[in-house]
XYZ file of C-alpha atoms in Angstrom:
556
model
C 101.259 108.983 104.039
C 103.457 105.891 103.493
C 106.731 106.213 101.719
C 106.576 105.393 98.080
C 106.533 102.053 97.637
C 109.344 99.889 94.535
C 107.823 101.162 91.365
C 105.587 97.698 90.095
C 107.032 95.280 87.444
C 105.480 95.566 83.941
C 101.812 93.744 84.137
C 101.755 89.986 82.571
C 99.409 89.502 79.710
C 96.574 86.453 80.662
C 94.656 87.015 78.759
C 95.054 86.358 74.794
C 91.225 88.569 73.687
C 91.837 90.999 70.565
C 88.694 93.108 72.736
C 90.848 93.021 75.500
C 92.423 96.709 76.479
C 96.071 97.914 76.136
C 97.764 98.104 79.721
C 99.560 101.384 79.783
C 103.370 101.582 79.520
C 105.283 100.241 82.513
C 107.294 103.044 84.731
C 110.654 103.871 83.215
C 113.605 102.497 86.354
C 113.487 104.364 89.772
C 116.331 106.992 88.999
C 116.579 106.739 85.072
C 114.028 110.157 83.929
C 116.091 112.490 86.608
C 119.649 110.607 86.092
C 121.096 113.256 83.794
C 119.893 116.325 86.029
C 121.209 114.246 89.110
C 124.754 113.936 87.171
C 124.839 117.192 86.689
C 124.441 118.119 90.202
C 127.184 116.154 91.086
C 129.686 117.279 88.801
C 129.313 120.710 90.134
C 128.960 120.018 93.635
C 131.026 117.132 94.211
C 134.576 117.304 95.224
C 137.668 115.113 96.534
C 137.062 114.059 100.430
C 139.168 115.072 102.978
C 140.194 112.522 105.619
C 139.532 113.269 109.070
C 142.435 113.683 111.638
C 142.179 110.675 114.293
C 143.876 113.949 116.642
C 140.509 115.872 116.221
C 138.098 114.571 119.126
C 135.125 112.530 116.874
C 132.651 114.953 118.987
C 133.511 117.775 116.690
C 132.901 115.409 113.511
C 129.734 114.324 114.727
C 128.785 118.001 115.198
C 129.565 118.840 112.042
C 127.489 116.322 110.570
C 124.367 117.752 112.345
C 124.874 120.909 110.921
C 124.638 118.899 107.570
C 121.482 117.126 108.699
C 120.016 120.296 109.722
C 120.672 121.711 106.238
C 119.155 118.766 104.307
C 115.666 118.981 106.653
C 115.771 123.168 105.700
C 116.080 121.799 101.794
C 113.669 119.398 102.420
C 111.231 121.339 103.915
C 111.155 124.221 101.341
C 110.765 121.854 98.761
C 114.605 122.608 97.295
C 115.249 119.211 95.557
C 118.583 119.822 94.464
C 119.922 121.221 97.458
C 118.366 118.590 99.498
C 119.585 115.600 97.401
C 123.260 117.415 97.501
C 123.375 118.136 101.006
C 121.549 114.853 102.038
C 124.242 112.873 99.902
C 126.993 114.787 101.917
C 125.329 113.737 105.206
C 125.096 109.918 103.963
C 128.661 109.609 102.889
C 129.669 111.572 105.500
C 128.025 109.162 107.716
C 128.898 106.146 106.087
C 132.436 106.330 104.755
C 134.156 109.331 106.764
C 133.247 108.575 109.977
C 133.900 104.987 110.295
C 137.653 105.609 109.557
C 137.909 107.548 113.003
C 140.183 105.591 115.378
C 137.491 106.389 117.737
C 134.478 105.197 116.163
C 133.871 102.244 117.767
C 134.963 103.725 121.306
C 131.858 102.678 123.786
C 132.378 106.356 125.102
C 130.645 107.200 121.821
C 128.112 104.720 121.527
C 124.848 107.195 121.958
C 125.961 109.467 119.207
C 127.295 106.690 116.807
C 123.999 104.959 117.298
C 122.285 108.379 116.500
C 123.987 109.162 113.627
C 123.615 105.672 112.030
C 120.274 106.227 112.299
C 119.682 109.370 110.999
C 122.030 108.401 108.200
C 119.587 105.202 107.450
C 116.433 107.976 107.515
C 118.395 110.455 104.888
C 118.895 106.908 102.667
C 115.565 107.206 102.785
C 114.823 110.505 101.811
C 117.118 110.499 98.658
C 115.189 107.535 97.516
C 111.665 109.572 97.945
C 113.881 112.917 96.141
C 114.959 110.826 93.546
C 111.174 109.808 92.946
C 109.796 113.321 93.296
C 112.535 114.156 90.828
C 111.889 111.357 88.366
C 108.429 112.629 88.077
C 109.271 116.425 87.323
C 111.356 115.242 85.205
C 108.648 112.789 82.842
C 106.282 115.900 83.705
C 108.669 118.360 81.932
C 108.937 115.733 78.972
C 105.298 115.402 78.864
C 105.039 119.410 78.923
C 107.965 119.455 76.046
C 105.779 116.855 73.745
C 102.778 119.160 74.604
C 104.139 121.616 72.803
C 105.806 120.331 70.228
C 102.488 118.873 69.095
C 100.992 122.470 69.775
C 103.469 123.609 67.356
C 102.978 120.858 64.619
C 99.398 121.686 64.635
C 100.003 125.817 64.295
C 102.522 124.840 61.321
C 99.627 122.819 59.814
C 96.801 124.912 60.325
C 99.188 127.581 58.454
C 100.038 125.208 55.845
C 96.428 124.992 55.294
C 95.728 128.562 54.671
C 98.137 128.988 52.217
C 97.001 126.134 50.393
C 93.149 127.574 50.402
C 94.600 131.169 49.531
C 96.044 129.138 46.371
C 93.369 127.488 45.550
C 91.240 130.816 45.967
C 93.996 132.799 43.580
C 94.043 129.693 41.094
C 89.607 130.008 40.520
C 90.261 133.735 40.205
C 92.803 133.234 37.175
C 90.553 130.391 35.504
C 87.455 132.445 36.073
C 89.098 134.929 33.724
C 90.497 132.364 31.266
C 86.675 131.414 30.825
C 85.643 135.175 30.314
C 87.631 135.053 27.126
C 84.999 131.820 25.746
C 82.822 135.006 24.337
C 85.281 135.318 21.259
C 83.495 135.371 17.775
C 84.331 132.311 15.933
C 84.471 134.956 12.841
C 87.038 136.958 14.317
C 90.434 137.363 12.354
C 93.699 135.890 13.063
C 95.070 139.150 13.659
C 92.502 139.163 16.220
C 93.030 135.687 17.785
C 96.314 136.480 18.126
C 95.464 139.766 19.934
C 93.270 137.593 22.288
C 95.757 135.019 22.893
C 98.389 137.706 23.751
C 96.311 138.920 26.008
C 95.069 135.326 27.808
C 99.045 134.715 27.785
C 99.369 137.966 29.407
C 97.292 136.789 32.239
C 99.898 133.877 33.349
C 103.206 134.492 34.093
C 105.662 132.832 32.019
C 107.209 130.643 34.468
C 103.689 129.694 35.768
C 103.295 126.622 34.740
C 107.241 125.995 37.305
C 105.241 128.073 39.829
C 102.237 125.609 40.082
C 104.118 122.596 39.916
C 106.655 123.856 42.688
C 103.699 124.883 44.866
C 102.038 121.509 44.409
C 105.342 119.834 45.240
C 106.214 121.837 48.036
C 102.876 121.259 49.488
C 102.922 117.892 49.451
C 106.611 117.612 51.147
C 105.030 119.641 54.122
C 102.210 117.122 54.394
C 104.390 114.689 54.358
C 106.823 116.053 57.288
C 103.576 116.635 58.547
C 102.481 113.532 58.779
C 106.245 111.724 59.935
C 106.211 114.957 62.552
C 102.931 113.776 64.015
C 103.433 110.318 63.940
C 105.737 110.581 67.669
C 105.766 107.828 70.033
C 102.289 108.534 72.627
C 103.576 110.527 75.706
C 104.993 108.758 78.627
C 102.634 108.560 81.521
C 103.774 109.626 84.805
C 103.862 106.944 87.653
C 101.430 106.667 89.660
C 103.533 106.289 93.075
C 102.875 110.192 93.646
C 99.479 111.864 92.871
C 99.062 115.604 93.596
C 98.365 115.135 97.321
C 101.772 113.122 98.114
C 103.604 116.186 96.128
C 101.997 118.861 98.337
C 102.543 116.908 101.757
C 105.797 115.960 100.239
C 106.562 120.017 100.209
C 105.370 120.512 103.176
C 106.828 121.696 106.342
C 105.863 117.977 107.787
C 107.827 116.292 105.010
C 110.520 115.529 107.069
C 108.525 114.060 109.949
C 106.817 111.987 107.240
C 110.298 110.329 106.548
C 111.129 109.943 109.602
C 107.914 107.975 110.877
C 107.652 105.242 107.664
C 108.979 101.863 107.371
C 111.862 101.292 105.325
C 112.349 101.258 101.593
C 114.488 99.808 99.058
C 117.892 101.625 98.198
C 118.002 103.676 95.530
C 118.779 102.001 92.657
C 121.844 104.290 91.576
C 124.269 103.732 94.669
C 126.247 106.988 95.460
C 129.805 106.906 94.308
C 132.564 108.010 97.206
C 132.307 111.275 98.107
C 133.024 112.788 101.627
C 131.672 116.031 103.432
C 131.792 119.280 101.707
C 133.785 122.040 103.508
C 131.323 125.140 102.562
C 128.160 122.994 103.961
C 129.438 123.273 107.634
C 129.285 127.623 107.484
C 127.013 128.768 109.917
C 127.889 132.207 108.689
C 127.653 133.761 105.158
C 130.442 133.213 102.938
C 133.966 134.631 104.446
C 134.859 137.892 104.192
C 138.447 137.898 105.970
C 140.505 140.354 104.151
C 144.255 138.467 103.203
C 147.111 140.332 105.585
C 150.678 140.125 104.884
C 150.832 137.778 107.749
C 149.170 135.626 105.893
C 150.860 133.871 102.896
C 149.333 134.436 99.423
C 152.208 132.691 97.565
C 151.240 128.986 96.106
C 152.292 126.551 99.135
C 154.448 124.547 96.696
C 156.635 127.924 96.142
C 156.719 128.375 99.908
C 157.859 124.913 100.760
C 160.572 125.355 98.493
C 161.209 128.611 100.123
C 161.416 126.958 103.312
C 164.034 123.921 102.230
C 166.175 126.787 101.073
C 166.405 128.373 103.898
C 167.056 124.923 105.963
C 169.675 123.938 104.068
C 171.490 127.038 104.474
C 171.164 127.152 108.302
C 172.599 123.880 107.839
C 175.059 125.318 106.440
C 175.991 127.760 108.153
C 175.535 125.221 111.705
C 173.151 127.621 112.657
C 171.029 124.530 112.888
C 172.363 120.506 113.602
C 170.600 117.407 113.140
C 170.955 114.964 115.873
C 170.351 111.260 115.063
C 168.576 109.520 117.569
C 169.187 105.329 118.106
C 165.303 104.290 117.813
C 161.932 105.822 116.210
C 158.091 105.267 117.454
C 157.741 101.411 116.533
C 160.467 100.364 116.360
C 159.566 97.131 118.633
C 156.028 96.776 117.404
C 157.163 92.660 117.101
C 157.092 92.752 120.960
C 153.200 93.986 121.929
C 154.921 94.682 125.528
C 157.664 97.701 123.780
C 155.123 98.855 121.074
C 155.080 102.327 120.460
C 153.131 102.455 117.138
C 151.164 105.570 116.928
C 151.872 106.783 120.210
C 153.228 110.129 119.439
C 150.587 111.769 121.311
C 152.210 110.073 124.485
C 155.761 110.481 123.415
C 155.649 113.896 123.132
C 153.778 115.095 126.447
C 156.404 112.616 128.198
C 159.480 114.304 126.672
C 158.163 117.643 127.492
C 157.601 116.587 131.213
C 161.081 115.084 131.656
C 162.765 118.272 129.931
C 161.085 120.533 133.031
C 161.377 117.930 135.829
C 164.531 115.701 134.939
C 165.057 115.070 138.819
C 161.794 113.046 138.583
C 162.449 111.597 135.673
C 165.811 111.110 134.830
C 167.119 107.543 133.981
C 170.567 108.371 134.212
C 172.899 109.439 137.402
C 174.220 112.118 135.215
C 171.310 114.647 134.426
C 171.899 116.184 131.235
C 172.919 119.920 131.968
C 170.320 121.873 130.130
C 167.406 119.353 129.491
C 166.353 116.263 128.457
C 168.943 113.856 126.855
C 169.114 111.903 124.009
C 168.836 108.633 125.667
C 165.959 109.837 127.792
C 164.188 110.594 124.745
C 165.026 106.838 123.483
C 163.965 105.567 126.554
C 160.650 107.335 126.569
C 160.145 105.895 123.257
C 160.758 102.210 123.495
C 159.810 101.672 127.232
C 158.231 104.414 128.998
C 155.710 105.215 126.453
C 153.978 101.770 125.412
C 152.337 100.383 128.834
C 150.719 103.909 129.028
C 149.447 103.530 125.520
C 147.830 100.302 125.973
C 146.207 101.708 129.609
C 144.889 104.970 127.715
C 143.699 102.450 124.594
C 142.292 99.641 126.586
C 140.509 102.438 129.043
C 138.436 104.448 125.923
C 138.013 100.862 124.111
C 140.475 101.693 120.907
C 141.936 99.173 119.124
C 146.317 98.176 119.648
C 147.309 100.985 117.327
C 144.786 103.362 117.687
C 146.192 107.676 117.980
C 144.764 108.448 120.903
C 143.225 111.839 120.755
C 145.443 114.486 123.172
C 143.037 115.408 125.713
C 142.700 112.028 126.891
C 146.621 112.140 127.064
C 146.688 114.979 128.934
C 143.972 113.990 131.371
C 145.264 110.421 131.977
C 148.934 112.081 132.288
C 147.460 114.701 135.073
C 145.820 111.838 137.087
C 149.402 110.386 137.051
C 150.991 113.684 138.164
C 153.281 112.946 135.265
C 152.110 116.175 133.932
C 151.281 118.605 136.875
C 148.897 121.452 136.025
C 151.016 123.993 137.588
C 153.155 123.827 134.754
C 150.697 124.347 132.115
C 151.687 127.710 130.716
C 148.900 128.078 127.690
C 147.326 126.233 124.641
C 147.104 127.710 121.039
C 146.692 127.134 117.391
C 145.022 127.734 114.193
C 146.653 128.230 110.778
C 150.218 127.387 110.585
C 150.970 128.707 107.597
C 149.848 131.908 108.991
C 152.427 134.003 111.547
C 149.904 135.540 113.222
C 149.102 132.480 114.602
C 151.771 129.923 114.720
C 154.194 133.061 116.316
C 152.115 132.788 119.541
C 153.025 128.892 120.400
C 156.635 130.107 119.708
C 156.167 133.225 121.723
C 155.045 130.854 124.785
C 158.326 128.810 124.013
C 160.405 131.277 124.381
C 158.763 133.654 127.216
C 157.537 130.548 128.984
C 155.546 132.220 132.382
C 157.534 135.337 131.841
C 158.725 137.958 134.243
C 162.596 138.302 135.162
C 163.389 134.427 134.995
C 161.546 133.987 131.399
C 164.974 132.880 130.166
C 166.312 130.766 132.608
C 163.037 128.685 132.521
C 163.088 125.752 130.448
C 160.076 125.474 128.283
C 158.173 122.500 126.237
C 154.966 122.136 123.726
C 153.456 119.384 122.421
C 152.455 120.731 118.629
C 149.596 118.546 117.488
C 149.844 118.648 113.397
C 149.130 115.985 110.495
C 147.840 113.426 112.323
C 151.301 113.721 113.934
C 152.966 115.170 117.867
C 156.171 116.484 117.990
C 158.079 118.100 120.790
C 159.706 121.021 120.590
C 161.797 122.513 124.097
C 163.886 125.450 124.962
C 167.140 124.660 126.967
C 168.595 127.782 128.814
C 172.236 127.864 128.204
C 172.888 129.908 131.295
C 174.398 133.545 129.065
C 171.390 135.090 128.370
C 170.881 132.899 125.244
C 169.106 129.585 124.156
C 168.777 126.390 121.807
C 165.927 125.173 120.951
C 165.161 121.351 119.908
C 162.874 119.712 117.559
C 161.791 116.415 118.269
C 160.214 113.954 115.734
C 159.732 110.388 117.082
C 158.923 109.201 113.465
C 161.440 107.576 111.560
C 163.641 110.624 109.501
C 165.141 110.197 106.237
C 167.590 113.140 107.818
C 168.678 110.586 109.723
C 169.300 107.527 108.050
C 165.959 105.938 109.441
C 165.410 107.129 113.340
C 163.733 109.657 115.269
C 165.440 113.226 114.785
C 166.433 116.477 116.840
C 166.489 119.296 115.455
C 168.876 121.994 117.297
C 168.386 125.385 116.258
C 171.109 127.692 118.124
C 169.063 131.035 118.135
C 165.072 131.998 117.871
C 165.248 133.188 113.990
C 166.458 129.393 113.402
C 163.909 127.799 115.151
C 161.147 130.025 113.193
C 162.581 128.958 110.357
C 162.776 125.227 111.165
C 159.035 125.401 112.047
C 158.058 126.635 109.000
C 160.137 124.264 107.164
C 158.431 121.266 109.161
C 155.040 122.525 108.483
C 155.100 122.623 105.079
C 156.889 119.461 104.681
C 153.833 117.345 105.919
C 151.434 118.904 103.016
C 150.441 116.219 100.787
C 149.954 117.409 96.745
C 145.986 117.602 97.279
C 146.509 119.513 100.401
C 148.474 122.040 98.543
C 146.053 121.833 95.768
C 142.925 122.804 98.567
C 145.098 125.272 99.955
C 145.491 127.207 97.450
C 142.140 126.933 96.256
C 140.256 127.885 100.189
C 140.703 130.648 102.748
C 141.357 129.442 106.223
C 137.848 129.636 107.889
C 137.693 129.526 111.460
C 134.432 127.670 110.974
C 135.251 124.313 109.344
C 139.224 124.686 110.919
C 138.914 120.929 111.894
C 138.840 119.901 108.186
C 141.714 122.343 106.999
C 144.598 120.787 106.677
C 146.320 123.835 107.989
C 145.156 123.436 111.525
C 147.399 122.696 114.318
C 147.059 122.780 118.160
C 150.424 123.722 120.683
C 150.065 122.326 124.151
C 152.814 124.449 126.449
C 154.276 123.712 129.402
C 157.417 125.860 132.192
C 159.283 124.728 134.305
C-alpha cells in the first residue's frame, strides 16, 4: 500500500448543465478535523527542552533516541495514535533540533549513526503525516457518528410530538361527540330546563378550555417549527477518500511500520511542529521509579539550598577557613591570537593541572618547584600556552570545529598516548547526583584517601570534576603535619576575582565539602531548579539531569 497521497484540490466546474450532478464537498485541510485533539495532546505532554551537555559523548544521545524510535514503532504497531504521534514528535525534534547543537555532530567519527538517525527521523516525518490522516478521519467519523444521532434524536422527539398531537385530537372527537349527544333536546323544553342542559354541556369543558386549546395549538406549532429549523442541518461531511477500510486495518497492523518505511516520500504535514525537545520519562526502560528519598538526599527546594550553601561560604570566608586566590589570566583570554586560544578548553586545562600537581619535576616551568603542588603561575601557564596547541590537535583529529568542548575521554586518551597522563596514576572515576552525598562524598573520599594505605596523606591527589558543561580541578596538597589544603580551580573568568580564573583554598576537609556544595549549586540555572524540584534523580535518563557530574581521580 502506498502512503496517502496530498488530499486533491476542490474539482473545477466545466461544465455549466442544470442536469449535471453535484460534486461532493471537497476534503476539509490535512490536519484541520484532528487539530483540536492534537492540541490537546500537546499541552499535556509537551514540556520545556533540555539542552544536551557537549561533555556527554553524542553516542549516549543517539542511544537514547532509539529507545524513542523503538517506542513510536510499539505505538504504531498497536494502533495507539496518540502515543505514537507524541512519542514520534519527541523522536523528530529530538532528531532535528537537539542533536544538531552537539559540538560533535558533525564529527566524521559519527557519520554512520548521524546518517542513520537523519534518516529514520525523515521516515517518522512521515509517519506523523499518515497519523495525522488516520486521525483526521476518526475524527470526521466521530462527527458523522455525532450528526447520526442527533438526527436519531430529532426524529424520536418528533415521532413523540406526533403522538401527543393524535392523543389530542382523539380526546378533542371524544368531547364533541358528547356535545352532539345533547342535539336530542325537545325544542318544547322549558328554560328552566335549557338552562339545566346548558349547565350540564358547560360542565363538560373546563373553564379555562378554551386557554387550554389555544395553548396546545400554539405550543404545537412552536415544536414543528424547532422541528423543522432542527432538521434543516448542514448534510454530513463525507470522509476522504485517501483511507478506505483496508488502508485502516493494514495501517493497524503489525506491518504498519514496514509499510512506512518502504514508500516514497510525502509532503510535510501541513501544521509544522513547534520546538520541543526529548521528553525525560520516554527514555525509562523500567516502570516508573520507585527510589525511596534518604536523608542523604536533599528534599529541600534547590533555591533554599543554594542559599544555604552561600551562607555557609561566606562565613568560612570569614572565618579564613577558606581564601580566594586571584589568578592573572582565565580560559580565553587570548582567543585574538588562534595560536594562545584556550576557548572552551577546560576539559584540557583541568587534566593538565592535575598532572603537573602529581609530577611537578616533569612539568614544572619554574627552577623553584612550588613546595606542596602546583603553583599559581603553572596554572597560568597551562592556561594560555600549554593548553591551546593540544586543543587544536584533539579538535582537528575528531573533525570539531575551533571552539568545540571536546568530550573527556578523548582528553584522557589523547593525554595517555602523550604519557602526559600515565595510567598508573589513575586512582578511580565516579559520579552521579551532586546534590546527593551519597554520591558526590565518594570523589571527595578518593581526594582525600588517594591510593590509601599508610602514605594516603602524604600523597598528593587531583580530579578532574566534569559538571555544567564545565571542568574544574580540584587537588590536595600535603602540608607535611598530618594535615592538608585543598584547592579549587576554575579556569573561567570569576566575578570573586575581579574577572580571572580562581583558587579556591579550603584549609581543612569540612571546608572543602562545603565549597563543593557551594560550587554545585551555583551553576543551576532557574529552569534547572525548577526541573529539579519537580523530578527524582533516575539513574536511567542521568545524562539529561542536570544534576549529573563525572570525577576523574588521579595519586601521585
Amino acid at each position: 500500500m502506498d502512503l496517502p497521497t496530498e488530499p486533491s484540490h476542490p474539482p473545477s466546474a466545466r461544465s455549466n448543465s442544470n442536469n449535471a450532478p453535484l460534486s461532493p464537498p471537497p476534503p476539509p485541510p490535512l490536519g484541520e478535523p484532528s487539530k483540536s485533539r492534537r492540541e490537546v495532546l500537546k499541552l499535556h505532554n509537551e514540556t520545556a527542552p533540555i539542552p544536551l551537555s557537549n561533555l556527554t559523548p553524542i553516542a549516549k544521545y543517539y542511544a537514547a533516541a532509539d529507545k524513542v524510535l523503538a517506542q513510536f514503532k510499539l505505538h504504531l504497531t498497536n494502533g495507539e495514535l496518540d502515543d505514537a504521534y507524541i512519542i514520534g514528535r519527541r523522536f523528530a525534534l529530538f532528531s532535528t533540533v537537539s542533536l544538531p547543537g552537539h559540538h560533535y555532530y558533525t564529527s566524521p567519527n559519527y557519520a554512520k549513526e548521524r546518517v542513520k538517525n537523519q534518516k529514520y527521523a525523515a521516515w517518522v516525518t512521515r509517519g506523523l503525516e499518515r497519523i495525522v490522516e488516520v486521525m483526521d478521519n476518526e475524527e470526521m467519523q466521530k462527527e458523522l457518528h455525532r450528526q447520526k444521532e442527533n438526527e436519531e434524536k430529532i426524529r424520536r422527539e418528533k415521532e413523540a410530538d406526533q403522538k401527543k398531537q393524535v392523543e389530542w385530537e382523539k380526546r378533542m372527537k371524544l368531547r364533541l361527540h358528547a356535545v352532539d349527544s345533547l342535539g336530542d333536546l325537545h325544542s318544547n323544553d322549558t328554560a328552566s330546563d335549557m338552562d339545566l342542559k346548558l349547565a350540564k354541556l358547560n360542565a363538560l369543558f373546563p373553564k379555562d378550555a378554551e386557554a387550554t386549546l389555544n395553548g396546545g395549538i400554539q405550543d404545537l406549532c412552536s415544536n414543528i417549527e424547532q422541528s423543522v429549523q432542527m432538521n434543516e442541518l448542514p448534510p454530513p461531511i463525507a470522509p476522504p477518500d485517501v483511507m478506505n477500510d483496508n488502508d485502516l486495518a493494514l495501517f493497524y497492523s503489525t506491518y504498519a511500520t514496514q509499510q512506512l518505511k518502504s514508500n516514497g516520500g510525502t509532503p510535510m504535514f501541513a501544521e509544522p511542529p513547534s520546538y520541543s525537545d526529548l521528553f525525560l520519562d520516554t527514555l525509562k526502560t523500567s516502570t516508573e521509579d520507585t527510589t525511596v528519598p534518604t536523608a542523604a538526599t536533599p528534599t529541600i527546594p534547590v533555591r533554599d539550598l543554594r542559599s544555604q550553601c552561600i551562607n555557609e561560604f561566606d562565613a568560612l570566608l570569614a572565618s579564613k577557613r577558606v581564601e580566594i586566590i586571584k589568578l592573572s589570566t582565565y580560559q580565553g583570554r587570548l582567543s585574538h591570537t588562534p595560536r594562545y586560544d584556550s576557548t572552551n578548553g577546560c576539559t584540557v586545562i583541568s587534566p593538565l593541572i592535575v598532572a603537573t600537581h602529581i609530577n611537578p619535576h616533569h612539568y614544572t616551568t619554574t627552577n623553584k618547584q612550588y613546595k606542596h603542588g602546583i603553583s599559581n603561575t603553572e596554572i597560568c601557564d597551562i592556561i594560555d600556552k600549554r593548553a591551546p596547541p593540544i586543543l587544536q590537535t584533539v579538535r582537528s583529529k575528531l573533525g570539531l570545529n575551533q571552539h568545540a568542548l571536546i568530550i573527556p575521554s578523548d582528553v584522557h586518551d589523547y593525554l595517555v598516548d602523550e604519557n602526559i597522563l600515565r595510567q598508573d596514576k589513575f586512582v578511580g572515576v565516579c559520579g552521579g547526583n551532586i546534590l546527593d552525598s551519597r554520591h558526590w562524598s565518594e570523589v571527595v573520599h578518593l581526594i582525600v584517601d588517594g591510593r590509601g594505605g599508610e602514605n594516603a596523606v602524604m600523597q598528593k591527589t587531583g580530579a578532574a570534576l566534569f559538571f555544567r558543561d564545565h571542568v574544574i580541578s580540584m587537588i590536595k596538597l600535603p602540608l607535611g603535619n598530618g594535615s592538608s589544603y585543598f584547592d579549587l580551580i576554575d579556569s573561567l573568568p570569576t566575578s570573586q576575582a575581579g574577572g580571572m580564573a580562581i583558587r579556591v583554598r579550603c584549609k581543612d576537609q569540612s571546608a572543602f565539602e562545603s565549597v563543593f556544595q557551594w560550587y554545585a549549586t551555583s551553576k543551576f540555572s532557574e529552569s534547572q531548579c525548577d526541573f529539579i524540584d519537580a523530578n527524582k534523580w533516575n539513574d536511567d535518563i542521568c545524562d539529561f539531569d542536570p544534576r549529573v557530574f563525572q570525577g576523574f581521580v588521579w595519586s601521585e
